[in-house]
Amino acid sequence: MRGGAARTPNPLPSPVRAPCAARAPARARARREPHASAARAEPSRAARILRRSPGMTMNFKRYFIRVLHRLQKGPGYTYKELLVWYCDNTNTHGPKRIIREGPKKKVIWFFLTLLFASLVFWQWGILIDTYLSYSVSSSLSIGFKTMKFPAVTVCNASPYKYSKVRHLLKELDELTEAALERILQSKHGATISAPPLNSSETVSQQLDLKLWNQIPLVLIDESDPDHPVIIDLFETDQSGSGTRPNNSSPALSNVTSEVKKHKVAVKLCHHKDIPQCMYWNFTSAAQAVTEWYILQSTSILSKVPLQERIRMGYQPEDMILACLYGAEPCSYRNFTQIYHPDHGNCYIFNWGMDEEALISSNPGAEFGLKLILDISQQDYIPYLTSTAGARLMLHEQKSFPFLKDQGIYAMSGTETSIGVLVDELERMGYPYSDCTMNGSDVPVKNLYNEYNTSYSIQACLRSCFQAQMFENCGCGHYLFPLPEGVNYCNNEDDPDWAYCYSSLRSSIRHRQFCIDSCKETCNDTQYKMTISMADWPSEASEDWIFHILSYERDLSTNVTLDRNGIIKLNIYFQEYNYRTISESAATTIVWLLSSLGGQFGFWMGGSVLCLIEFGEIIIDFLWITIINIISWCKGLKQKRARAQYPDTPPTVSELVEAHTNLGFQHEDTNITPCDEVPPPGALPPEPGTPPPNYDSLRVDPRAGIDSDSDAEAS
């Protein structure tokens, strides 16, 4: 409209009018902040421009929406349609013929496909089980190289000199002599009566039966196998006061059975809780007396300090008379001394603890180790050591020698030549074989670490037995190293130790526990020995040889050595060929994959792609199942919703009215004018709920003016 006043747009009617005091500040803020509202509108325009521009974000969003729609929709087939599609499109032989042939051939091809598929899965199970068994194959290879000379440990068969331990074993020896007399009487079929009035009777009267009462020897008369008679060789009051044996006992006076009907046994008793006894039987009295003497001497010697036991053993300068390695002379100073409970003082050549191991330059006896030893068997303990000779063992450097298990004897009066061959064993570790590299993964604490030696299964087994000995008996056995804070067993402090030790040693359960706990070493070196012997020295040369050796040892012109105590040893490599026995995996992952593919290709004509197709159809089956379950759940939910309204369902207005919040209703129409003052004491009116502050409800006055001007211009 030309020349007229400018028209202003009619404001939109508001459903609720705010009070005057609330509307005035709002209009003032609108006048003061025209630019702030425009600034707030700018980010929305930039966002709209960014959304319209194509880019990586939009493409990724579209792709994600398609993927989500595909996952929600699923394969789009039923089970039957999916199976038909797979049979028609798979590259595996057989399924195509099922849907393309006639009715009869369909049945035939269905059973053939099912049969061959079963064969494939059966063969696959066998192959996978074979692979998971982790079997190994051993290979033997022979090499040639210069090798380290083995460590050589030599010991005397007797752990102590009898002249130095006689005072400790005096009472035990007297008991043994008296017991042997009683045993011999029974073996001859005579009545066990008092010993004759001679020197032995005097010894019997002076016996201290305290040791005997702790671990006695008994005779078992088996004339009547159903009712054996047990006879104590010394019938006492069990007080250990040293009383004379009661020879008037009826049980002793009636022993007239045959020789073969008597057995000698060691009686071991347990006095704690419920007293009980066991009998350690032997077929020979010699074995029984030897084992009984070992038990008693173990109890006595366990209380002797270590340094005193070393002093009572054979010293290196007395035992090692001559030494020669190759062309280089050596002496007892080139040996390392250790104390071994079974053999006393032992001496190790080339142990490698303080210096590098010696290398053998050539094979043959001229390049090995030559030793001359004096075992002095005239000073052996008569009832403890019944074998005369030297005990020796070849082993690796820095390993503890277990001579009782792996050692050999060299006989006195002979020259023993030992040719050595080397076998190197290389085992595979877990899971192919249960072996260990250094024993760190073995649950048993190695008690032989005090010698700074390497791990071995013998050390583990003995450490395990000693741990069980302490756990069950409360003390440690004399033959093995002690754990920290544990004492050796003896008859005074541990009267039941012999019974506990014998029970533990014969227990299969405890032995199996140690076997299961310990492991073999993965890498091991074994020395195979070829032994030959000859008399040495000969009758023609023994006179001058014994004179020279006696003078070199004792500086005496008299002969102090004889054939019963002299041993000569020659230890050398037979050849430099060594054998390596190594393990390798019999089945590898390459073997498994090729075998699986071969069976699949032979029976079904398939490949890896066929397996991928099979995996795809399994995934589609799962999606169809999931979608069906979701649809079933939705249908069930709708049924429950319909069950709430058995009559005509309510309209939308009824539902809205049922859920209307009364706190947000319109205010009363009687609104107090802005100029009217409320009466005193009256409460101010409750403000109504303002309308939402949406940008879409605001009218831009500039847009209205522009539109009017355009209309007038037209």
XYZ file of C-alpha atoms in Angstrom:
714
model
C 0.000 0.000 0.000
C 1.570 3.178 -1.133
C 1.685 6.383 1.123
C 0.096 4.497 3.999
C 1.425 3.476 7.302
C 3.563 0.422 7.382
C 1.647 -2.689 8.255
C 2.972 -4.868 11.035
C 2.372 -8.538 11.050
C -0.257 -9.834 13.443
C 1.390 -11.721 16.271
C 0.563 -15.396 16.670
C -1.999 -15.986 19.376
C -0.461 -17.441 22.506
C -2.382 -20.146 24.287
C -1.339 -18.796 27.699
C -0.584 -15.164 28.508
C 2.103 -14.449 31.044
C 1.585 -11.784 33.712
C 2.541 -8.193 32.881
C 5.567 -8.263 35.128
C 6.862 -11.315 33.247
C 6.067 -10.057 29.704
C 7.779 -6.653 30.061
C 11.292 -7.966 30.798
C 10.942 -10.451 27.937
C 10.174 -7.661 25.433
C 13.043 -5.600 26.792
C 15.478 -8.483 26.354
C 14.225 -8.983 22.787
C 14.916 -5.325 21.980
C 18.361 -5.378 23.612
C 19.545 -8.637 22.003
C 18.568 -8.613 18.325
C 22.054 -9.502 17.290
C 22.416 -12.336 19.818
C 19.473 -14.219 18.349
C 20.892 -13.791 14.892
C 24.219 -15.105 16.120
C 22.513 -18.120 17.618
C 20.888 -18.849 14.301
C 24.183 -18.913 12.432
C 25.465 -22.336 13.660
C 22.245 -24.003 12.536
C 22.727 -22.647 9.022
C 26.349 -23.885 8.963
C 25.208 -27.284 10.158
C 22.574 -27.430 7.407
C 25.180 -26.535 4.791
C 27.529 -29.250 6.162
C 24.762 -31.831 6.064
C 23.950 -31.030 2.479
C 27.560 -31.398 1.288
C 28.417 -34.969 0.175
C 31.484 -36.538 1.795
C 33.036 -39.441 3.605
C 30.747 -39.034 6.631
C 27.581 -39.267 4.541
C 28.813 -42.312 2.629
C 29.763 -44.083 5.827
C 26.368 -43.271 7.336
C 24.509 -44.635 4.321
C 26.650 -47.769 4.351
C 26.064 -48.275 8.069
C 22.300 -47.852 7.601
C 22.297 -50.437 4.811
C 24.292 -52.877 6.915
C 21.958 -52.389 9.854
C 18.960 -52.884 7.579
C 20.564 -56.032 6.171
C 21.151 -57.400 9.630
C 17.585 -56.641 10.661
C 16.162 -58.089 7.500
C 18.324 -61.213 7.487
C 19.044 -63.376 4.425
C 15.526 -62.863 3.139
C 14.862 -66.594 2.738
C 13.095 -69.303 4.579
C 14.984 -72.364 5.697
C 13.891 -74.304 2.665
C 14.728 -71.533 0.205
C 18.138 -71.042 1.773
C 18.934 -74.759 1.579
C 17.861 -74.945 -2.059
C 19.934 -71.876 -2.889
C 23.007 -73.427 -1.232
C 22.659 -76.748 -3.040
C 22.279 -74.953 -6.363
C 25.251 -72.585 -5.920
C 27.834 -74.507 -3.884
C 31.033 -75.798 -5.470
C 30.908 -79.032 -3.479
C 30.020 -82.124 -5.480
C 26.832 -83.908 -4.565
C 24.377 -81.250 -3.317
C 23.670 -80.005 -6.863
C 22.573 -83.458 -7.953
C 20.079 -83.617 -5.100
C 17.950 -80.751 -6.494
C 18.515 -81.334 -10.213
C 17.910 -85.082 -10.580
C 14.710 -87.039 -10.602
C 12.959 -88.287 -7.478
C 14.781 -91.629 -7.325
C 18.200 -90.213 -8.034
C 17.570 -87.457 -5.510
C 17.245 -90.075 -2.786
C 20.376 -91.903 -3.989
C 22.441 -88.727 -4.171
C 21.135 -87.576 -0.796
C 22.329 -90.766 0.937
C 25.641 -90.728 -0.952
C 26.299 -87.110 0.037
C 25.338 -87.833 3.639
C 27.593 -90.928 3.706
C 30.639 -89.182 2.276
C 30.127 -86.127 4.488
C 30.076 -88.462 7.510
C 33.300 -90.097 6.318
C 34.911 -86.681 5.969
C 33.975 -85.653 9.521
C 35.100 -89.036 10.876
C 38.489 -88.721 9.179
C 38.797 -85.146 10.355
C 38.188 -86.236 13.939
C 40.936 -88.852 13.687
C 43.386 -86.361 12.174
C 42.682 -83.670 14.758
C 42.992 -86.179 17.604
C 46.321 -87.351 16.179
C 47.569 -83.791 15.978
C 46.453 -82.970 19.534
C 48.276 -86.030 20.902
C 51.532 -84.135 20.167
C 53.487 -87.254 19.318
C 57.166 -86.981 18.499
C 59.561 -88.820 16.255
C 63.193 -89.448 17.195
C 66.069 -88.999 14.824
C 69.660 -90.131 15.251
C 72.560 -88.141 13.853
C 76.290 -88.795 14.185
C 78.834 -86.002 14.381
C 82.567 -85.569 14.868
C 84.143 -82.843 17.011
C 86.471 -82.234 19.917
C 84.569 -82.718 23.153
C 84.787 -81.746 26.776
C 86.224 -84.444 28.971
C 83.537 -85.631 31.409
C 83.633 -84.934 35.116
C 84.952 -88.013 36.971
C 83.866 -88.709 40.551
C 85.703 -91.364 42.582
C 84.757 -92.532 46.079
C 85.660 -95.332 48.396
C 83.087 -98.050 48.899
C 83.399 -97.489 52.663
C 82.292 -94.031 53.817
C 84.520 -93.962 56.925
C 87.671 -95.460 58.311
C 86.774 -97.979 60.972
C 89.691 -96.872 63.126
C 88.120 -93.382 63.410
C 84.487 -94.377 64.027
C 85.054 -97.393 66.251
C 84.263 -95.454 69.417
C 80.891 -94.389 67.989
C 79.888 -97.858 66.798
C 81.292 -99.909 69.678
C 77.966 -100.734 71.363
C 76.291 -101.384 68.035
C 79.061 -103.787 66.984
C 78.732 -105.714 70.248
C 74.984 -106.031 69.744
C 75.558 -107.240 66.187
C 78.033 -109.919 67.284
C 75.655 -111.201 69.961
C 72.712 -111.210 67.526
C 74.709 -113.147 64.941
C 75.481 -115.807 67.536
C 71.783 -116.267 68.309
C 70.915 -116.352 64.604
C 73.558 -118.963 63.875
C 72.220 -121.158 66.686
C 68.745 -121.073 65.153
C 70.107 -121.759 61.672
C 71.835 -124.919 62.911
C 68.568 -126.164 64.376
C 69.774 -125.972 67.960
C 67.874 -124.575 70.885
C 68.436 -120.897 71.475
C 70.063 -120.960 74.856
C 72.643 -118.982 76.744
C 75.986 -118.493 74.995
C 78.870 -120.627 76.185
C 81.020 -119.403 79.010
C 83.720 -117.741 76.967
C 84.638 -114.245 75.887
C 81.348 -113.801 74.094
C 79.457 -114.454 77.331
C 81.350 -111.616 78.939
C 80.408 -109.337 76.030
C 76.723 -110.322 76.330
C 76.684 -109.471 79.999
C 77.958 -105.983 79.202
C 75.477 -105.247 76.403
C 73.548 -101.995 76.430
C 70.212 -103.014 74.942
C 68.921 -99.481 74.547
C 69.690 -99.504 70.812
C 68.282 -102.999 70.494
C 64.953 -102.155 72.081
C 64.431 -99.239 69.688
C 64.909 -101.320 66.504
C 65.190 -105.047 67.338
C 65.865 -108.071 65.146
C 63.425 -110.986 65.428
C 63.184 -114.564 64.210
C 59.991 -115.699 62.487
C 59.312 -119.421 62.821
C 57.143 -120.486 59.887
C 56.858 -124.176 60.720
C 53.134 -123.586 60.827
C 52.441 -121.101 57.982
C 49.011 -120.283 59.381
C 50.363 -119.473 62.843
C 53.927 -118.109 62.578
C 55.835 -117.620 65.812
C 57.798 -114.369 66.295
C 60.814 -114.693 68.583
C 62.873 -111.777 69.880
C 66.559 -112.644 69.938
C 66.979 -110.829 73.257
C 63.909 -111.204 75.483
C 64.124 -108.219 77.860
C 61.824 -106.080 79.942
C 61.937 -103.432 77.151
C 63.327 -100.884 79.586
C 66.688 -100.597 77.882
C 68.537 -100.945 81.223
C 70.963 -103.533 79.893
C 69.618 -106.677 81.624
C 70.886 -110.110 80.657
C 68.702 -111.925 78.073
C 66.075 -114.150 79.679
C 67.085 -117.620 78.463
C 64.344 -119.418 80.396
C 61.609 -118.043 78.189
C 59.326 -120.813 76.900
C 59.215 -119.274 73.465
C 62.987 -119.453 73.190
C 63.430 -122.954 74.608
C 61.086 -124.561 72.085
C 62.734 -123.375 68.875
C 63.839 -126.625 67.194
C 62.445 -126.114 63.686
C 64.263 -126.685 60.425
C 66.693 -124.203 58.946
C 64.469 -123.236 56.045
C 61.576 -122.444 58.376
C 63.337 -119.514 60.040
C 63.408 -115.968 58.746
C 65.149 -112.940 60.187
C 63.203 -109.685 60.183
C 63.570 -106.152 61.485
C 60.814 -105.108 63.875
C 59.669 -101.517 63.393
C 57.097 -100.054 65.776
C 54.995 -96.914 65.899
C 54.127 -95.756 69.423
C 52.085 -92.592 68.755
C 48.282 -92.619 68.850
C 47.572 -96.319 68.218
C 50.722 -98.455 68.787
C 51.409 -100.839 65.929
C 54.367 -102.782 64.573
C 55.505 -104.075 61.199
C 58.120 -106.657 60.251
C 60.634 -106.055 57.487
C 61.279 -109.580 56.223
C 64.388 -110.836 54.403
C 65.188 -114.125 52.724
C 68.753 -114.046 54.051
C 70.031 -113.205 57.495
C 73.010 -111.429 55.903
C 70.683 -108.937 54.223
C 68.672 -108.470 57.417
C 71.735 -107.772 59.573
C 73.177 -105.351 56.991
C 69.951 -103.313 56.675
C 69.454 -103.327 60.438
C 73.021 -102.113 60.956
C 72.516 -99.322 58.398
C 69.408 -98.089 60.238
C 71.187 -98.096 63.585
C 74.376 -96.475 62.284
C 72.345 -93.826 60.470
C 70.780 -92.818 63.781
C 74.191 -92.652 65.451
C 76.073 -90.790 62.702
C 73.286 -88.279 62.089
C 74.182 -86.605 65.393
C 77.838 -86.158 64.389
C 78.732 -82.726 62.931
C 79.580 -82.576 59.228
C 83.190 -81.516 59.690
C 83.764 -84.434 62.042
C 82.298 -86.860 59.511
C 84.594 -85.456 56.822
C 87.574 -85.958 59.126
C 86.597 -89.598 59.734
C 86.511 -90.333 55.981
C 89.303 -91.141 53.511
C 91.502 -88.123 52.802
C 92.587 -87.280 49.221
C 96.331 -87.566 49.832
C 95.822 -91.085 51.220
C 93.436 -92.275 48.525
C 94.769 -90.705 45.275
C 98.319 -91.998 44.807
C 98.969 -90.993 41.178
C 97.233 -88.946 38.486
C 97.985 -88.275 34.810
C 95.771 -86.523 32.261
C 97.079 -87.050 28.738
C 100.728 -86.059 29.008
C 100.170 -83.626 31.902
C 100.750 -84.769 35.496
C 98.085 -84.030 38.100
C 97.515 -84.764 41.770
C 94.804 -84.808 44.408
C 94.920 -80.994 44.382
C 93.222 -81.071 40.970
C 90.162 -82.742 42.529
C 87.185 -81.086 44.210
C 86.083 -82.693 47.468
C 82.432 -83.149 48.382
C 80.802 -85.145 51.145
C 78.450 -87.894 49.988
C 76.302 -89.567 52.712
C 76.532 -92.989 51.047
C 80.281 -93.001 50.369
C 81.786 -90.364 52.612
C 84.446 -88.179 51.027
C 84.280 -88.149 47.219
C 86.625 -86.413 44.801
C 85.631 -84.934 41.432
C 88.050 -84.319 38.566
C 87.173 -81.663 35.938
C 83.935 -80.585 37.686
C 84.101 -77.148 36.064
C 83.088 -75.177 39.143
C 86.206 -73.030 39.532
C 87.755 -73.267 36.060
C 86.921 -74.178 32.493
C 86.308 -77.805 31.592
C 89.195 -79.683 29.995
C 89.063 -80.512 26.286
C 90.207 -83.914 25.104
C 92.641 -83.505 22.215
C 92.440 -87.019 20.770
C 90.615 -90.285 21.368
C 92.426 -93.250 22.854
C 93.832 -94.389 26.186
C 96.974 -92.230 25.843
C 94.916 -89.031 25.946
C 92.636 -89.862 28.836
C 92.790 -89.829 32.633
C 94.959 -92.344 34.516
C 94.553 -92.841 38.254
C 96.047 -95.091 40.920
C 93.901 -95.347 44.046
C 94.381 -96.905 47.455
C 91.096 -97.938 49.057
C 92.677 -99.442 52.257
C 89.985 -102.039 52.670
C 91.639 -103.410 55.804
C 90.135 -100.339 57.537
C 86.569 -100.965 56.333
C 83.634 -101.036 58.762
C 82.906 -104.779 58.920
C 79.106 -104.712 59.296
C 78.408 -101.584 57.231
C 80.426 -102.155 54.050
C 80.491 -105.626 52.562
C 81.780 -104.531 49.119
C 85.437 -103.705 48.519
C 86.411 -101.382 45.692
C 86.099 -97.854 44.378
C 82.839 -96.312 43.284
C 83.116 -94.003 40.277
C 80.826 -92.129 37.936
C 81.127 -90.061 34.750
C 78.790 -87.099 34.471
C 78.442 -83.583 33.081
C 80.197 -80.585 34.521
C 78.371 -78.783 37.341
C 76.035 -81.713 37.963
C 75.763 -83.591 41.243
C 76.984 -87.221 41.117
C 74.394 -89.745 42.277
C 76.705 -92.698 42.568
C 74.195 -95.019 44.182
C 72.054 -94.904 41.032
C 74.490 -94.294 38.182
C 77.926 -95.220 39.519
C 79.992 -98.358 38.821
C 82.488 -100.319 40.918
C 86.156 -100.814 40.149
C 87.617 -103.932 41.736
C 90.800 -103.832 43.776
C 93.922 -105.525 42.384
C 92.890 -104.749 38.783
C 93.457 -102.224 36.042
C 90.044 -101.066 34.815
C 89.856 -99.422 31.376
C 86.735 -97.421 30.571
C 86.086 -96.362 26.972
C 83.548 -93.565 26.698
C 80.979 -92.802 23.996
C 78.802 -89.692 24.158
C 75.057 -89.538 23.544
C 73.373 -86.141 23.482
C 69.622 -86.145 24.077
C 67.471 -83.252 22.868
C 63.835 -83.460 23.908
C 61.043 -81.154 22.820
C 59.349 -79.179 25.519
C 55.696 -78.749 26.337
C 53.255 -79.874 24.957
C 55.191 -82.602 23.156
C 57.044 -83.964 26.195
C 56.935 -83.184 29.890
C 60.495 -81.971 30.375
C 62.136 -78.911 31.875
C 65.095 -76.788 30.877
C 66.423 -75.815 34.311
C 63.851 -77.054 36.838
C 62.277 -73.615 37.402
C 58.821 -74.954 36.488
C 59.052 -77.948 38.853
C 56.958 -77.585 42.048
C 59.594 -79.367 44.183
C 62.283 -77.287 45.894
C 65.709 -78.579 44.838
C 67.700 -79.253 48.017
C 70.889 -79.832 46.014
C 71.118 -76.157 45.040
C 73.517 -75.727 47.957
C 76.147 -77.421 45.762
C 75.441 -74.928 42.903
C 74.720 -77.824 40.593
C 72.332 -78.052 37.666
C 68.881 -79.615 37.835
C 68.448 -83.366 37.418
C 65.537 -85.702 37.958
C 67.514 -87.635 40.610
C 67.935 -84.428 42.617
C 64.223 -83.699 42.277
C 63.151 -87.191 43.400
C 65.375 -87.089 46.475
C 64.289 -83.567 47.363
C 60.660 -84.636 47.049
C 61.232 -87.679 49.277
C 62.982 -85.556 51.910
C 60.092 -83.077 51.892
C 57.602 -85.915 52.423
C 59.856 -87.387 55.103
C 59.695 -84.143 57.057
C 55.953 -83.781 56.463
C 55.104 -87.296 57.672
C 57.878 -88.052 60.155
C 58.870 -84.619 61.453
C 62.576 -85.030 60.627
C 64.906 -85.536 57.655
C 66.726 -88.648 56.505
C 70.472 -88.778 56.899
C 71.155 -89.620 53.218
C 69.630 -86.441 51.747
C 70.208 -82.703 52.229
C 68.105 -81.009 54.868
C 65.534 -78.268 54.287
C 65.995 -75.145 56.348
C 65.077 -75.578 60.000
C 64.902 -79.411 59.911
C 67.047 -81.900 61.858
C 68.161 -85.413 60.957
C 66.214 -88.340 62.402
C 67.649 -90.329 65.306
C 66.336 -92.869 67.790
C 66.448 -90.552 70.809
C 64.592 -87.540 69.417
C 62.391 -89.441 66.937
C 61.812 -92.992 68.224
C 59.277 -93.758 65.468
C 61.381 -92.521 62.536
C 62.400 -95.995 61.281
C 58.778 -97.144 61.090
C 57.783 -93.926 59.324
C 60.731 -94.128 56.919
C 60.030 -97.734 55.992
C 56.329 -97.024 55.433
C 57.097 -94.000 53.310
C 59.680 -95.820 51.211
C 57.300 -98.701 50.451
C 54.312 -96.438 49.734
C 53.406 -96.498 46.057
C 51.232 -93.406 46.444
C 54.078 -91.256 47.746
C 56.494 -92.532 45.127
C 53.997 -91.835 42.362
C 53.468 -88.326 43.704
C 57.193 -87.579 43.397
C 57.364 -89.143 39.931
C 54.457 -86.989 38.760
C 55.956 -83.845 40.295
C 59.461 -84.204 38.842
C 60.425 -83.829 35.196
C 63.239 -84.992 32.980
C 65.657 -82.426 31.622
C 65.073 -81.454 27.993
C 68.789 -81.545 27.148
C 70.983 -84.235 28.610
C 74.362 -85.812 27.967
C 74.870 -89.483 28.696
C 78.167 -91.346 28.745
C 78.128 -94.923 27.518
C 80.993 -96.937 28.931
C 82.822 -99.978 27.648
C 84.634 -101.599 30.585
C 87.527 -104.063 30.539
C 89.662 -105.341 33.438
C 92.966 -107.083 33.984
C 95.039 -108.022 37.055
C 97.365 -105.248 38.172
C 100.135 -105.262 39.031
C 101.432 -108.546 37.656
C 103.321 -110.937 39.893
C 106.608 -110.021 38.213
C 106.224 -106.275 38.831
C 104.220 -106.001 42.028
C 107.294 -105.910 44.271
C 108.901 -102.770 42.814
C 105.590 -101.033 42.153
C 104.422 -101.450 45.737
C 107.832 -100.283 47.041
C 107.727 -97.089 44.996
C 104.093 -96.301 45.780
C 104.621 -96.962 49.504
C 107.649 -94.648 49.571
C 105.854 -91.881 47.686
C 102.929 -91.966 50.074
C 104.524 -92.685 53.467
C 108.238 -92.013 52.808
C 108.809 -95.532 54.061
C 111.147 -98.146 52.677
C 108.759 -100.848 53.846
C 105.870 -102.012 51.675
C 102.660 -100.592 53.140
C 100.435 -101.412 50.164
C 99.131 -104.688 48.853
C 97.023 -106.011 46.020
C 93.803 -105.866 48.076
C 93.858 -102.076 48.230
C 95.305 -100.920 44.882
C 93.159 -99.923 41.875
C 94.300 -98.505 38.535
C 91.848 -96.627 36.300
C 92.090 -95.575 32.648
C 89.267 -93.334 31.405
C 89.279 -92.095 27.798
C 87.177 -91.393 24.715
C 86.938 -94.369 22.424
C 86.318 -92.109 19.447
C 85.221 -88.583 18.708
C 82.019 -89.680 17.090
C 79.095 -88.542 19.160
C 75.452 -89.392 18.659
C 72.653 -86.875 18.916
C 69.194 -88.262 19.576
C 66.736 -85.441 18.954
C 62.978 -85.263 18.972
C 60.838 -83.520 16.376
C 57.099 -83.075 16.063
C 55.512 -86.014 14.261
C 52.498 -83.899 13.286
C 52.624 -80.200 12.421
C 49.968 -77.676 11.463
C 51.035 -77.998 7.818
C 50.496 -81.751 8.006
C 47.103 -81.228 9.620
C 45.860 -78.755 6.991
C 47.082 -80.863 4.091
C 45.516 -83.996 5.560
C 42.193 -82.270 6.213
C 42.143 -80.834 2.696
C 43.082 -84.175 1.179
C 40.247 -85.994 2.892
C 37.744 -83.259 2.001
C 38.839 -83.174 -1.605
C 38.871 -86.974 -1.949
C 35.406 -87.645 -0.501
C 33.510 -84.449 -1.409
C 35.594 -82.730 -4.097
C 35.711 -79.553 -1.977
C 38.202 -76.878 -1.082
C 38.606 -74.026 1.381
C 36.088 -71.924 -0.547
C 33.511 -74.656 -0.041
C 34.078 -74.403 3.692
C 33.532 -70.641 3.494
C 30.263 -71.249 1.662
C 29.242 -73.707 4.338
C 30.081 -71.143 7.011
C 28.018 -68.540 5.187
C 24.902 -70.704 5.112
C 25.321 -71.472 8.820
C 25.411 -67.723 9.560
C 22.284 -67.214 7.442
C 20.534 -70.019 9.308
C 21.375 -68.335 12.582
C 20.047 -64.955 11.392
C 16.812 -66.498 10.185
C 16.420 -68.180 13.554
C 17.098 -64.932 15.441
C 14.651 -62.945 13.293
C 11.972 -65.602 13.781
C 12.488 -65.494 17.517
C 12.224 -61.684 17.534
C 9.040 -61.824 15.436
C 7.568 -64.427 17.769
C 8.374 -62.245 20.782
C 6.739 -59.216 19.131
C 3.620 -61.225 18.278
C 3.423 -62.505 21.822
C 3.715 -58.941 23.132
C 0.898 -57.771 20.834
C -1.345 -60.618 21.970
C -0.809 -59.596 25.579
C -1.614 -55.948 24.686
C -4.868 -56.948 22.984
C -5.768 -59.069 25.964
C -5.886 -55.899 28.179
C -8.882 -54.454 26.204
C -11.516 -57.147 25.752
C -14.115 -54.505 24.613
C -13.829 -51.828 21.944
C -10.304 -50.315 22.048
C -10.182 -46.684 23.336
C -9.742 -43.717 21.041
C -6.695 -41.506 20.958
C -8.439 -38.657 22.782
C -9.445 -41.002 25.578
C -5.916 -42.229 25.972
C -4.591 -38.641 25.995
C -7.172 -37.598 28.583
C -6.256 -40.579 30.746
C -2.616 -39.559 30.782
C -3.104 -35.745 31.192
C -1.120 -34.205 34.078
C -3.432 -31.976 36.090
C -0.508 -29.878 37.281
C -0.040 -28.415 33.805
C -3.635 -27.278 33.035
C -4.635 -23.731 31.830
C -5.029 -21.010 34.407
C -8.304 -19.348 35.272
C -9.569 -16.630 32.936
C -9.944 -14.156 35.811
C -6.489 -12.656 35.643
C -5.698 -9.730 37.858
C -4.851 -6.654 35.765
C -1.373 -5.311 35.982
C -2.498 -2.054 37.659
C -4.758 -3.747 40.253
C -3.184 -4.185 43.642
C -4.014 -7.468 45.384
C -5.649 -7.195 48.800
C -3.406 -7.488 51.828
C -2.829 -11.041 53.041
C -3.867 -12.573 49.726
C -1.546 -15.074 48.123
C -0.025 -14.134 44.743
C -1.504 -16.012 41.810
C 0.239 -19.134 40.642
C 2.074 -18.499 37.383
C 0.892 -20.444 34.399
C 3.024 -22.656 32.280
C 4.664 -20.540 29.547
C 4.559 -21.814 25.978
C 7.679 -23.512 24.542
C 10.286 -21.086 23.243
C 10.517 -22.560 19.730
C 12.279 -20.619 16.953
C 9.579 -21.778 14.538
C 6.923 -19.734 16.411
C 8.816 -16.469 16.128
C 7.926 -14.097 13.251
C 10.693 -12.069 11.750
C 9.301 -8.514 11.283
C 11.738 -7.837 8.497
C 10.324 -10.716 6.501
C 6.817 -9.240 6.915
C 7.902 -5.769 5.804
C 9.632 -7.158 2.762
C 6.578 -9.138 1.743
C 4.312 -6.075 2.102
C 6.598 -3.909 0.081
C 6.678 -6.504 -2.649
C 2.896 -6.612 -2.671
C 2.604 -2.854 -2.925
C 5.134 -2.709 -5.710
C 3.142 -5.214 -7.632
